[in-house]
Tab-separated table of C-alpha atoms in Angstrom:
chain	number	residue	atom	x	y	z
A	1	MET	CA	-0.206	-0.044	0.141
A	2	SER	CA	1.296	3.515	-1.158
A	3	GLY	CA	2.004	6.115	1.636
A	4	LYS	CA	-0.844	8.245	0.131
A	5	ARG	CA	-3.988	8.716	1.859
A	6	PRO	CA	-6.957	7.278	0.445
A	7	CYS	CA	-9.413	9.253	-1.138
A	8	LYS	CA	-13.123	9.739	0.575
A	9	PRO	CA	-16.378	9.030	-1.217
A	10	THR	CA	-17.486	12.498	-1.712
A	11	VAL	CA	-20.803	12.823	-3.946
A	12	LYS	CA	-18.980	14.403	-6.721
A	13	ARG	CA	-16.630	11.654	-7.252
A	14	VAL	CA	-19.120	8.935	-6.747
A	15	LEU	CA	-20.819	10.651	-9.915
A	16	VAL	CA	-17.828	10.840	-11.894
A	17	CYS	CA	-17.089	7.204	-11.551
A	18	VAL	CA	-20.651	6.198	-12.468
A	19	ILE	CA	-20.484	8.556	-15.529
A	20	LEU	CA	-17.142	6.749	-16.225
A	21	LEU	CA	-18.784	3.105	-15.974
A	22	THR	CA	-21.842	3.797	-17.757
A	23	MET	CA	-19.976	5.514	-20.935
A	24	PRO	CA	-19.836	2.988	-23.855
A	25	ALA	CA	-15.854	1.490	-24.116
A	26	ARG	CA	-13.918	2.954	-26.857
A	27	THR	CA	-11.438	0.360	-28.918
A	28	VAL	CA	-8.108	1.911	-29.016
A	29	ALA	CA	-7.031	2.583	-33.258
A	30	SER	CA	-4.790	0.460	-34.477
A	31	PRO	CA	-2.354	2.360	-36.301
A	32	HIS	CA	-3.104	0.700	-39.644
A	33	ALA	CA	-6.874	1.360	-39.472
A	34	PRO	CA	-7.161	4.239	-41.604
A	35	ARG	CA	-5.167	2.354	-44.840
A	36	GLN	CA	-7.217	-0.782	-43.714
A	37	ALA	CA	-10.249	0.900	-44.072
A	38	GLN	CA	-9.444	2.491	-47.310
A	39	GLY	CA	-8.538	-0.802	-48.942
A	40	LEU	CA	-11.515	-2.339	-47.503
A	41	ARG	CA	-13.802	0.244	-48.720
A	42	LEU	CA	-12.446	0.222	-52.029
A	43	SER	CA	-12.728	-4.202	-52.148
A	44	ASP	CA	-16.296	-4.007	-50.701
A	45	ASN	CA	-17.220	-1.862	-54.248
A	46	ALA	CA	-18.732	-4.110	-56.562
A	47	ARG	CA	-17.212	-2.792	-59.897
A	48	VAL	CA	-13.456	-3.035	-58.001
A	49	ARG	CA	-14.238	-6.354	-56.705
A	50	ALA	CA	-15.160	-7.385	-60.519
A	51	ALA	CA	-12.278	-6.062	-61.990
A	52	LEU	CA	-10.026	-7.911	-58.942
A	53	ASP	CA	-11.580	-11.073	-59.979
A	54	TRP	CA	-10.757	-10.614	-63.812
A	55	PHE	CA	-7.176	-11.394	-63.028
A	56	THR	CA	-6.967	-15.116	-62.131
A	57	PRO	CA	-9.066	-16.551	-64.633
A	58	ASN	CA	-6.871	-14.444	-67.781
A	59	ILE	CA	-3.537	-15.208	-66.089
A	60	SER	CA	-2.794	-17.295	-69.093
A	61	TRP	CA	-3.779	-13.978	-71.336
A	62	VAL	CA	-1.857	-11.741	-69.648
A	63	ASN	CA	1.040	-14.451	-69.285
A	64	ASP	CA	1.167	-14.856	-73.631
A	65	GLN	CA	1.326	-10.890	-74.147
A	66	GLN	CA	4.422	-10.740	-72.217
A	67	ALA	CA	5.391	-13.227	-74.147
A	68	ARG	CA	4.552	-11.550	-77.499
A	69	ILE	CA	5.723	-8.162	-76.320
A	70	THR	CA	9.122	-9.658	-75.001
A	71	GLU	CA	9.633	-11.508	-78.464
A	72	ILE	CA	9.046	-7.791	-80.506
A	73	PRO	CA	12.931	-6.214	-80.100
A	74	ALA	CA	12.685	-2.700	-78.251
A	75	PRO	CA	16.918	-1.652	-78.395
A	76	PRO	CA	17.248	2.130	-77.023
A	77	PHE	CA	15.703	4.631	-79.318
A	78	GLN	CA	14.155	1.551	-81.207
A	79	GLU	CA	10.785	1.260	-79.721
A	80	ALA	CA	8.314	1.930	-82.326
A	81	GLN	CA	7.594	-1.405	-83.235
A	82	ARG	CA	6.784	-2.404	-80.009
A	83	ALA	CA	4.447	0.801	-78.935
A	84	SER	CA	2.677	-0.145	-82.207
A	85	ALA	CA	1.479	-3.274	-80.734
A	86	VAL	CA	0.636	-1.897	-77.030
A	87	LYS	CA	-1.330	0.596	-78.701
A	88	GLU	CA	-3.230	-1.922	-80.457
A	89	LEU	CA	-3.686	-3.989	-77.156
A	90	LEU	CA	-4.650	-1.066	-75.519
A	91	ALA	CA	-7.176	-0.068	-78.404
A	92	GLU	CA	-8.839	-3.594	-77.927
A	93	THR	CA	-9.934	-2.737	-74.562
A	94	GLY	CA	-12.015	0.104	-75.879
A	95	LEU	CA	-9.259	2.757	-74.575
A	96	PRO	CA	-8.685	5.819	-77.225
A	97	ALA	CA	-4.857	4.891	-77.585
A	98	GLN	CA	-2.181	6.960	-79.292
A	99	ILE	CA	1.337	7.536	-79.545
A	100	ASP	CA	2.695	11.004	-79.121
A	101	MET	CA	5.705	12.718	-80.918
A	102	THR	CA	8.271	11.213	-77.747
A	103	GLY	CA	6.674	7.373	-79.062
A	104	ASN	CA	5.195	7.107	-75.757
A	105	VAL	CA	1.927	4.839	-76.090
A	106	THR	CA	-0.701	6.477	-74.062
A	107	GLY	CA	-4.610	4.985	-73.280
A	108	GLU	CA	-7.063	7.661	-71.484
A	109	LEU	CA	-9.343	6.558	-68.826
A	110	ARG	CA	-11.428	9.634	-68.401
A	111	GLY	CA	-12.175	10.547	-64.745
A	112	VAL	CA	-15.571	12.538	-63.278
A	113	ASN	CA	-12.509	15.101	-62.953
A	114	GLU	CA	-10.653	15.640	-66.110
A	115	LYS	CA	-8.284	18.282	-64.627
A	116	GLU	CA	-6.541	16.016	-62.351
A	117	ILE	CA	-4.654	13.282	-63.749
A	118	VAL	CA	-2.946	10.042	-62.659
A	119	VAL	CA	-0.120	7.840	-64.292
A	120	ILE	CA	0.420	4.393	-64.462
A	121	ALA	CA	3.209	3.615	-66.692
A	122	ALA	CA	5.541	0.805	-67.931
A	123	HIS	CA	8.674	1.413	-69.813
A	124	LEU	CA	8.975	-0.305	-73.457
A	125	ASP	CA	12.515	-0.349	-73.710
A	126	THR	CA	14.994	-2.796	-73.276
A	127	VAL	CA	19.079	-2.776	-72.817
A	128	PHE	CA	19.893	-5.266	-75.554
A	129	PRO	CA	21.179	-3.961	-79.119
A	130	PRO	CA	19.526	-4.904	-82.206
A	131	GLY	CA	20.263	-8.315	-83.480
A	132	THR	CA	19.591	-9.664	-79.706
A	133	ASP	CA	17.604	-13.201	-80.147
A	134	VAL	CA	14.656	-12.164	-77.940
A	135	LYS	CA	12.872	-15.737	-78.251
A	136	VAL	CA	11.048	-16.436	-75.486
A	137	HIS	CA	11.135	-19.965	-74.015
A	138	ARG	CA	8.561	-21.079	-71.726
A	139	ASP	CA	8.340	-24.089	-69.200
A	140	GLY	CA	5.512	-24.170	-67.065
A	141	SER	CA	5.292	-20.884	-65.456
A	142	ARG	CA	8.802	-19.771	-65.865
A	143	MET	CA	9.473	-17.566	-69.006
A	144	THR	CA	13.086	-16.873	-70.047
A	145	ALA	CA	14.375	-14.551	-72.268
A	146	PRO	CA	16.482	-10.897	-72.733
A	147	GLY	CA	13.566	-8.352	-71.544
A	148	ILE	CA	11.109	-10.743	-70.034
A	149	SER	CA	11.230	-9.491	-66.695
A	150	ASP	CA	12.248	-5.745	-67.310
A	151	ASN	CA	10.176	-4.550	-68.451
A	152	GLY	CA	7.622	-7.243	-70.350
A	153	SER	CA	6.354	-8.132	-66.884
A	154	GLY	CA	6.088	-4.367	-66.564
A	155	LEU	CA	4.277	-3.920	-69.934
A	156	ALA	CA	1.918	-7.038	-69.200
A	157	ALA	CA	0.630	-5.846	-66.232
A	158	LEU	CA	-0.074	-2.606	-67.905
A	159	LEU	CA	-2.498	-3.861	-69.944
A	160	ALA	CA	-4.108	-6.436	-67.360
A	161	LEU	CA	-4.910	-3.257	-65.329
A	162	ALA	CA	-6.827	-1.782	-68.516
A	163	ARG	CA	-8.748	-4.986	-69.376
A	164	ALA	CA	-9.502	-5.338	-65.761
A	165	VAL	CA	-10.971	-1.656	-65.220
A	166	GLN	CA	-12.688	-2.143	-68.701
A	167	PHE	CA	-14.284	-5.068	-67.923
A	168	ALA	CA	-15.307	-3.730	-64.728
A	169	HIS	CA	-16.860	-0.401	-66.107
A	170	LEU	CA	-14.692	1.364	-63.194
A	171	LYS	CA	-15.075	5.405	-63.662
A	172	PRO	CA	-11.950	6.902	-61.698
A	173	GLN	CA	-12.674	10.228	-60.294
A	174	ARG	CA	-9.415	11.425	-61.534
A	175	THR	CA	-8.736	10.731	-65.325
A	176	VAL	CA	-6.311	7.812	-65.669
A	177	LEU	CA	-3.454	7.731	-68.619
A	178	PHE	CA	-2.204	4.157	-69.202
A	179	VAL	CA	1.411	4.818	-70.454
A	180	GLY	CA	3.965	2.643	-72.381
A	181	ASP	CA	7.024	5.183	-72.248
A	182	VAL	CA	10.334	5.101	-74.357
A	183	GLY	CA	13.601	6.087	-73.053
A	184	GLU	CA	14.032	4.596	-69.717
A	185	GLU	CA	16.985	2.556	-70.209
A	186	GLY	CA	20.848	3.333	-70.962
A	187	GLU	CA	21.250	6.880	-72.803
A	188	GLY	CA	17.145	7.225	-73.068
A	189	ASN	CA	17.684	9.457	-70.101
A	190	LEU	CA	13.947	8.592	-68.851
A	191	ARG	CA	12.982	11.103	-72.120
A	192	GLY	CA	9.537	9.417	-72.218
A	193	MET	CA	8.390	10.253	-68.688
A	194	ARG	CA	10.319	13.908	-69.048
A	195	ALA	CA	7.590	14.596	-71.896
A	196	LEU	CA	4.948	13.070	-70.242
A	197	VAL	CA	5.734	15.062	-66.967
A	198	ASP	CA	6.164	18.302	-69.477
A	199	ILE	CA	2.760	18.004	-71.213
A	200	TYR	CA	0.642	16.804	-67.876
A	201	ARG	CA	2.458	19.134	-65.341
A	202	GLY	CA	-0.343	21.112	-64.335
A	203	LYS	CA	-2.720	18.453	-64.068
A	204	LEU	CA	-0.441	15.721	-62.772
A	205	LYS	CA	-1.504	14.403	-59.034
A	206	ALA	CA	0.398	10.613	-58.841
A	207	VAL	CA	2.559	8.932	-60.891
A	208	ILE	CA	2.825	4.793	-60.643
A	209	VAL	CA	5.307	2.921	-62.632
A	210	LEU	CA	5.573	-0.607	-63.288
A	211	ASP	CA	9.132	-1.935	-63.425
A	212	GLY	CA	10.375	-5.775	-63.170
A	213	SER	CA	8.445	-8.247	-61.229
A	214	GLY	CA	7.662	-8.876	-57.099
A	215	THR	CA	5.944	-7.378	-54.480
A	216	ASP	CA	8.238	-6.855	-51.913
A	217	HIS	CA	9.593	-3.509	-52.402
A	218	VAL	CA	7.898	0.178	-53.196
A	219	THR	CA	10.460	2.811	-54.637
A	220	THR	CA	9.864	6.073	-52.976
A	221	ARG	CA	13.229	7.324	-52.925
A	222	ALA	CA	15.012	8.412	-56.629
A	223	LEU	CA	18.838	7.349	-56.934
A	224	ALA	CA	20.832	10.313	-59.120
A	225	SER	CA	22.902	9.015	-61.791
A	226	ARG	CA	24.637	10.724	-64.539
A	227	ARG	CA	26.062	8.722	-67.590
A	228	LEU	CA	29.498	10.131	-68.858
A	229	GLU	CA	31.298	8.812	-72.374
A	230	ALA	CA	35.063	9.715	-72.365
A	231	LEU	CA	36.651	9.977	-75.437
A	232	ILE	CA	40.390	10.165	-76.643
A	233	THR	CA	41.777	10.946	-80.495
A	234	GLY	CA	44.781	10.591	-82.258
A	235	PRO	CA	46.212	10.563	-85.744
A	236	GLY	CA	46.100	6.633	-86.144
A	237	GLY	CA	48.266	4.831	-88.315
A	238	HIS	CA	50.203	1.169	-88.897
A	239	SER	CA	51.040	-0.978	-85.931
A	240	TRP	CA	54.544	-1.613	-87.469
A	241	SER	CA	56.051	1.235	-89.090
A	242	ASP	CA	54.177	3.797	-87.058
A	243	PHE	CA	55.161	1.767	-83.630
A	244	GLY	CA	55.532	4.350	-81.090
A	245	MET	CA	53.084	7.067	-81.821
A	246	PRO	CA	50.633	8.036	-79.040
A	247	ASN	CA	47.657	5.457	-79.093
A	248	PRO	CA	44.247	6.165	-77.843
A	249	ILE	CA	43.199	3.187	-76.501
A	250	ASN	CA	46.552	3.020	-74.329
A	251	ALA	CA	45.688	6.082	-73.089
A	252	LEU	CA	42.028	5.348	-72.168
A	253	VAL	CA	43.381	1.875	-70.490
A	254	ARG	CA	45.596	4.634	-68.301
A	255	GLY	CA	42.771	6.703	-67.920
A	256	SER	CA	40.652	4.027	-66.939
A	257	VAL	CA	43.282	2.370	-64.065
A	258	ARG	CA	43.090	5.492	-62.618
A	259	PHE	CA	39.709	6.100	-62.614
A	260	ILE	CA	38.913	2.637	-61.223
A	261	ASN	CA	40.865	3.233	-57.817
A	262	THR	CA	39.054	6.271	-57.077
A	263	LYS	CA	37.687	5.748	-53.762
A	264	VAL	CA	33.761	5.654	-52.985
A	265	PRO	CA	32.046	6.021	-49.648
A	266	ALA	CA	29.770	3.138	-48.545
A	267	SER	CA	27.485	5.687	-47.200
A	268	PRO	CA	25.967	7.667	-48.439
A	269	ARG	CA	26.558	4.820	-50.791
A	270	THR	CA	28.156	5.621	-54.332
A	271	THR	CA	29.122	3.356	-57.185
A	272	PHE	CA	30.560	3.734	-60.710
A	273	ASN	CA	30.707	1.352	-63.279
A	274	ILE	CA	32.552	0.880	-66.706
A	275	GLY	CA	30.230	-0.235	-69.099
A	276	GLN	CA	31.032	-0.041	-72.671
A	277	ILE	CA	34.789	0.485	-74.293
A	278	GLU	CA	35.272	0.640	-78.106
A	279	GLY	CA	37.790	1.859	-80.698
A	280	GLY	CA	40.128	0.352	-83.302
A	281	THR	CA	39.576	-0.682	-87.036
A	282	SER	CA	41.759	-3.570	-86.595
A	283	VAL	CA	44.073	-5.707	-84.334
A	284	ASN	CA	47.243	-4.277	-87.082
A	285	SER	CA	46.427	-0.506	-86.932
A	286	VAL	CA	47.142	2.112	-84.194
A	287	PRO	CA	43.451	3.265	-83.661
A	288	HIS	CA	42.562	6.829	-84.224
A	289	GLU	CA	40.231	7.049	-81.255
A	290	ALA	CA	38.730	5.133	-78.169
A	291	ARG	CA	35.742	5.532	-76.158
A	292	LEU	CA	34.141	4.324	-73.089
A	293	LYS	CA	30.922	4.912	-71.315
A	294	VAL	CA	30.733	5.004	-67.409
A	295	ASP	CA	27.674	5.222	-65.337
A	296	ILE	CA	27.857	6.892	-61.746
A	297	ARG	CA	25.354	6.758	-59.169
A	298	SER	CA	25.447	7.756	-55.485
A	299	GLU	CA	22.839	8.952	-52.672
A	300	SER	CA	24.674	12.548	-52.768
A	301	GLU	CA	25.041	14.821	-55.394
A	302	ASP	CA	28.308	16.309	-54.155
A	303	GLU	CA	29.441	12.655	-54.532
A	304	LEU	CA	28.214	12.613	-58.143
A	305	THR	CA	30.135	15.927	-58.786
A	306	ARG	CA	33.054	14.438	-57.317
A	307	LEU	CA	33.172	11.527	-59.265
A	308	GLU	CA	32.759	13.262	-62.482
A	309	SER	CA	35.344	15.381	-61.868
A	310	ALA	CA	37.545	12.304	-61.279
A	311	LEU	CA	36.542	10.963	-64.372
A	312	ARG	CA	37.632	13.988	-66.210
A	313	GLU	CA	41.207	14.339	-64.103
A	314	CYS	CA	41.676	10.473	-64.811
A	315	ILE	CA	41.381	11.010	-68.820
A	316	SER	CA	43.310	13.782	-68.907
A	317	ALA	CA	46.316	12.297	-66.863
A	318	GLY	CA	45.903	9.108	-69.263
A	319	ALA	CA	46.223	11.247	-72.409
A	320	ARG	CA	49.581	12.981	-70.629
A	321	ASP	CA	50.900	9.683	-69.392
A	322	GLU	CA	50.758	8.158	-73.153
A	323	MET	CA	52.163	11.312	-74.877
A	324	ASP	CA	55.008	11.241	-72.454
A	325	SER	CA	55.947	7.871	-72.862
A	326	ALA	CA	55.232	8.040	-76.682
A	327	ARG	CA	58.457	6.968	-79.274
A	328	ALA	CA	57.331	9.256	-81.755
A	329	ARG	CA	55.252	12.269	-80.665
A	330	SER	CA	56.064	14.151	-83.487
A	331	LYS	CA	53.343	12.032	-85.646
A	332	GLY	CA	50.675	13.793	-83.597
A	333	LYS	CA	49.022	14.315	-80.309
A	334	LEU	CA	46.049	13.095	-78.490
A	335	GLU	CA	43.165	15.276	-77.841
A	336	TRP	CA	40.306	14.118	-75.250
A	337	LYS	CA	36.898	15.081	-74.026
A	338	VAL	CA	34.314	13.952	-71.822
A	339	GLU	CA	30.728	14.573	-72.495
A	340	LEU	CA	27.539	13.993	-70.289
A	341	LEU	CA	24.959	11.438	-71.755
A	342	GLY	CA	22.349	11.747	-69.065
A	343	SER	CA	21.645	12.891	-65.655
A	344	ARG	CA	18.977	11.277	-63.764
A	345	PRO	CA	17.665	13.605	-60.831
A	346	GLY	CA	17.000	12.468	-57.444
A	347	GLY	CA	13.703	13.094	-55.448
A	348	GLU	CA	11.943	11.717	-52.552
A	349	LEU	CA	8.108	10.968	-51.840
A	350	ALA	CA	7.148	12.401	-48.623
A	351	ALA	CA	6.094	9.507	-45.922
A	352	ASP	CA	2.555	11.257	-45.302
A	353	SER	CA	2.375	11.090	-49.156
A	354	PRO	CA	-1.559	9.673	-50.433
A	355	LEU	CA	-0.130	7.932	-53.061
A	356	LEU	CA	2.256	5.700	-50.298
A	357	ALA	CA	-0.923	5.327	-48.435
A	358	ALA	CA	-2.803	4.021	-51.256
A	359	LEU	CA	0.181	1.409	-51.735
A	360	ARG	CA	-0.097	0.602	-48.204
A	361	ALA	CA	-3.612	0.049	-47.834
A	362	ALA	CA	-3.198	-2.086	-51.137
A	363	ASP	CA	-0.328	-4.230	-49.272
A	364	GLU	CA	-2.877	-4.562	-46.118
A	365	VAL	CA	-5.590	-5.524	-48.692
A	366	VAL	CA	-3.750	-8.644	-50.601
A	367	GLY	CA	-1.770	-9.450	-47.157
A	368	ASN	CA	1.624	-8.305	-48.387
A	369	GLN	CA	4.627	-6.485	-46.804
A	370	SER	CA	7.181	-4.517	-49.089
A	371	ARG	CA	9.923	-2.363	-47.832
A	372	ILE	CA	10.962	1.140	-49.075
A	373	GLU	CA	13.989	1.502	-51.488
A	374	ARG	CA	15.725	3.975	-53.452
A	375	SER	CA	16.304	3.018	-57.320
A	376	SER	CA	17.071	5.159	-60.290
A	377	THR	CA	13.691	4.724	-62.580
A	378	ASP	CA	10.997	6.539	-64.493
A	379	ALA	CA	9.686	7.417	-60.984
A	380	ASN	CA	12.801	9.937	-60.794
A	381	ILE	CA	11.403	12.399	-62.706
A	382	PRO	CA	8.172	13.304	-60.962
A	383	LEU	CA	9.706	13.178	-57.857
A	384	SER	CA	12.770	15.633	-58.701
A	385	GLN	CA	9.590	17.981	-59.304
A	386	GLY	CA	7.693	17.213	-56.385
A	387	ILE	CA	5.231	14.737	-57.978
A	388	ASP	CA	3.983	12.205	-55.698
A	389	ALA	CA	5.378	8.940	-57.576
A	390	ILE	CA	6.576	5.532	-56.825
A	391	SER	CA	7.997	2.289	-58.758
A	392	ILE	CA	6.770	-0.808	-57.650
A	393	GLY	CA	6.762	-4.589	-59.312
A	394	ALA	CA	4.380	-6.196	-60.829
A	395	GLY	CA	4.041	-9.466	-59.241
A	396	GLY	CA	5.549	-12.889	-59.825
A	397	SER	CA	9.376	-13.070	-59.278
A	398	GLY	CA	12.091	-12.905	-61.782
A	399	GLY	CA	16.086	-12.671	-62.100
A	400	GLY	CA	18.974	-12.293	-64.118
A	401	ALA	CA	18.061	-8.624	-65.435
A	402	HIS	CA	19.928	-7.206	-67.931
A	403	SER	CA	21.487	-10.487	-68.888
A	404	LEU	CA	20.495	-13.242	-71.454
A	405	GLN	CA	19.568	-15.761	-69.244
A	406	GLU	CA	17.015	-13.102	-68.153
A	407	TRP	CA	13.717	-15.203	-66.420
A	408	TYR	CA	10.268	-14.688	-65.396
A	409	ASP	CA	8.158	-16.932	-63.372
A	410	SER	CA	4.466	-15.701	-63.289
A	411	ALA	CA	3.335	-18.087	-60.288
A	412	GLY	CA	1.783	-15.513	-57.571
A	413	ARG	CA	1.390	-12.650	-60.376
A	414	GLU	CA	-2.381	-12.159	-59.187
A	415	ALA	CA	-0.957	-10.642	-56.322
A	416	GLY	CA	0.630	-8.378	-57.532
A	417	LEU	CA	-1.567	-7.130	-60.178
A	418	LYS	CA	-4.316	-6.689	-57.768
A	419	ARG	CA	-1.886	-4.594	-55.269
A	420	ALA	CA	-1.004	-2.208	-58.362
A	421	LEU	CA	-4.760	-1.899	-59.257
A	422	LEU	CA	-5.917	-1.377	-55.818
A	423	THR	CA	-3.240	1.447	-55.425
A	424	LEU	CA	-4.409	2.905	-58.533
A	425	LEU	CA	-7.764	3.299	-57.243
A	426	GLY	CA	-6.790	4.555	-54.183
A	427	VAL	CA	-5.520	7.414	-55.808
A	428	SER	CA	-7.533	8.075	-58.772
A	429	GLY	CA	-10.697	7.246	-56.297
A	430	VAL	CA	-13.612	5.629	-57.809
A	431	ALA	CA	-16.878	7.484	-59.192
A	432	GLU	CA	-20.233	6.601	-57.343
A	433	GLU	CA	-22.365	4.322	-59.172
A	434	LYS	CA	-25.824	5.957	-60.072
A	435	SER	CA	-28.690	4.600	-58.948
A	436	ARG	CA	-31.057	3.542	-61.515
């Protein structure tokens, strides 16, 4: 017993106790209650349920479209043939579909409010050059081919979502644009998404990017990156008679060795990759030029700037070292330059964003847990301009991205499709059905 004196039962205290005992009990709200309620409200809508129910019996159709699209080559800057196929498939759903001047395919689902737009997009292009064998090999639910997951799965999901909402006669509150965009990979520099944001900037309320497979993540933080090309040129000559003249490939190798020894921090995470080296005309010729392409990424803009400066300094030093060691300097000198091929800006989605709340509500409904990630995707552009955007996987599982052994397994892809649809409808809203 504590040392405090017991309270005397006054009339006032008795009345307070009676009031408290007779008041209805209140339950403590779960921190997930708001988003659970949002997701459940959506899934209770008869037309939303019809759209969700469309996926399972039509998974074979979705898989077939994924294989069909993947087998249409779409190297960087050569997406036109694939764009035409996606336009045709969007038009078959009943959506007005077109290809804009940049090469993006758009299918419009008009909402009650046509002054506000939500974009759901999947990129059309792949990293693979012309001539790559993109034949899809199927073994049960597993498909193998370059680009089958990145981004065959995203494009197939885009088409499936369009079919589902049209099948269920859903009308959103905000207008929805289903987009197959160009220029996400390599030197495309996100040109398709840049064009979309420029065109719809005043109306654009949210962007959902479907990129690759899975449901285990949501990208809300845009990883900044730069792509650069270093070029060294010289007079060129014969491997025997002109031996000793300055050699651009030698200079590039010297500079590259310096650059790959550049120290980068673990935090903020920073990376670099020499992805391409080209030069020379034959094994017995001193080349007249050599070039390499470098990808640098960092969570810090300062680190990006430092790495870009380091590359320039290393290439300059490589050219200087080659000139200093050349026996026949009188036969010509080396010139060098480093050019910026593309720059992807960084950005971050606010923790209290309605779009993130819609994604979390969708996760709750389908029984999924997803972690927040930082990555470089089409979402970089809207995020960098203060527009709500996320990038998510389209369900199923995959691996070997950007390799000839890339694969995708459609088992369980329905959860990804439902998650994407509920996220889309959560941020676009669903118009109330008119009573008859």
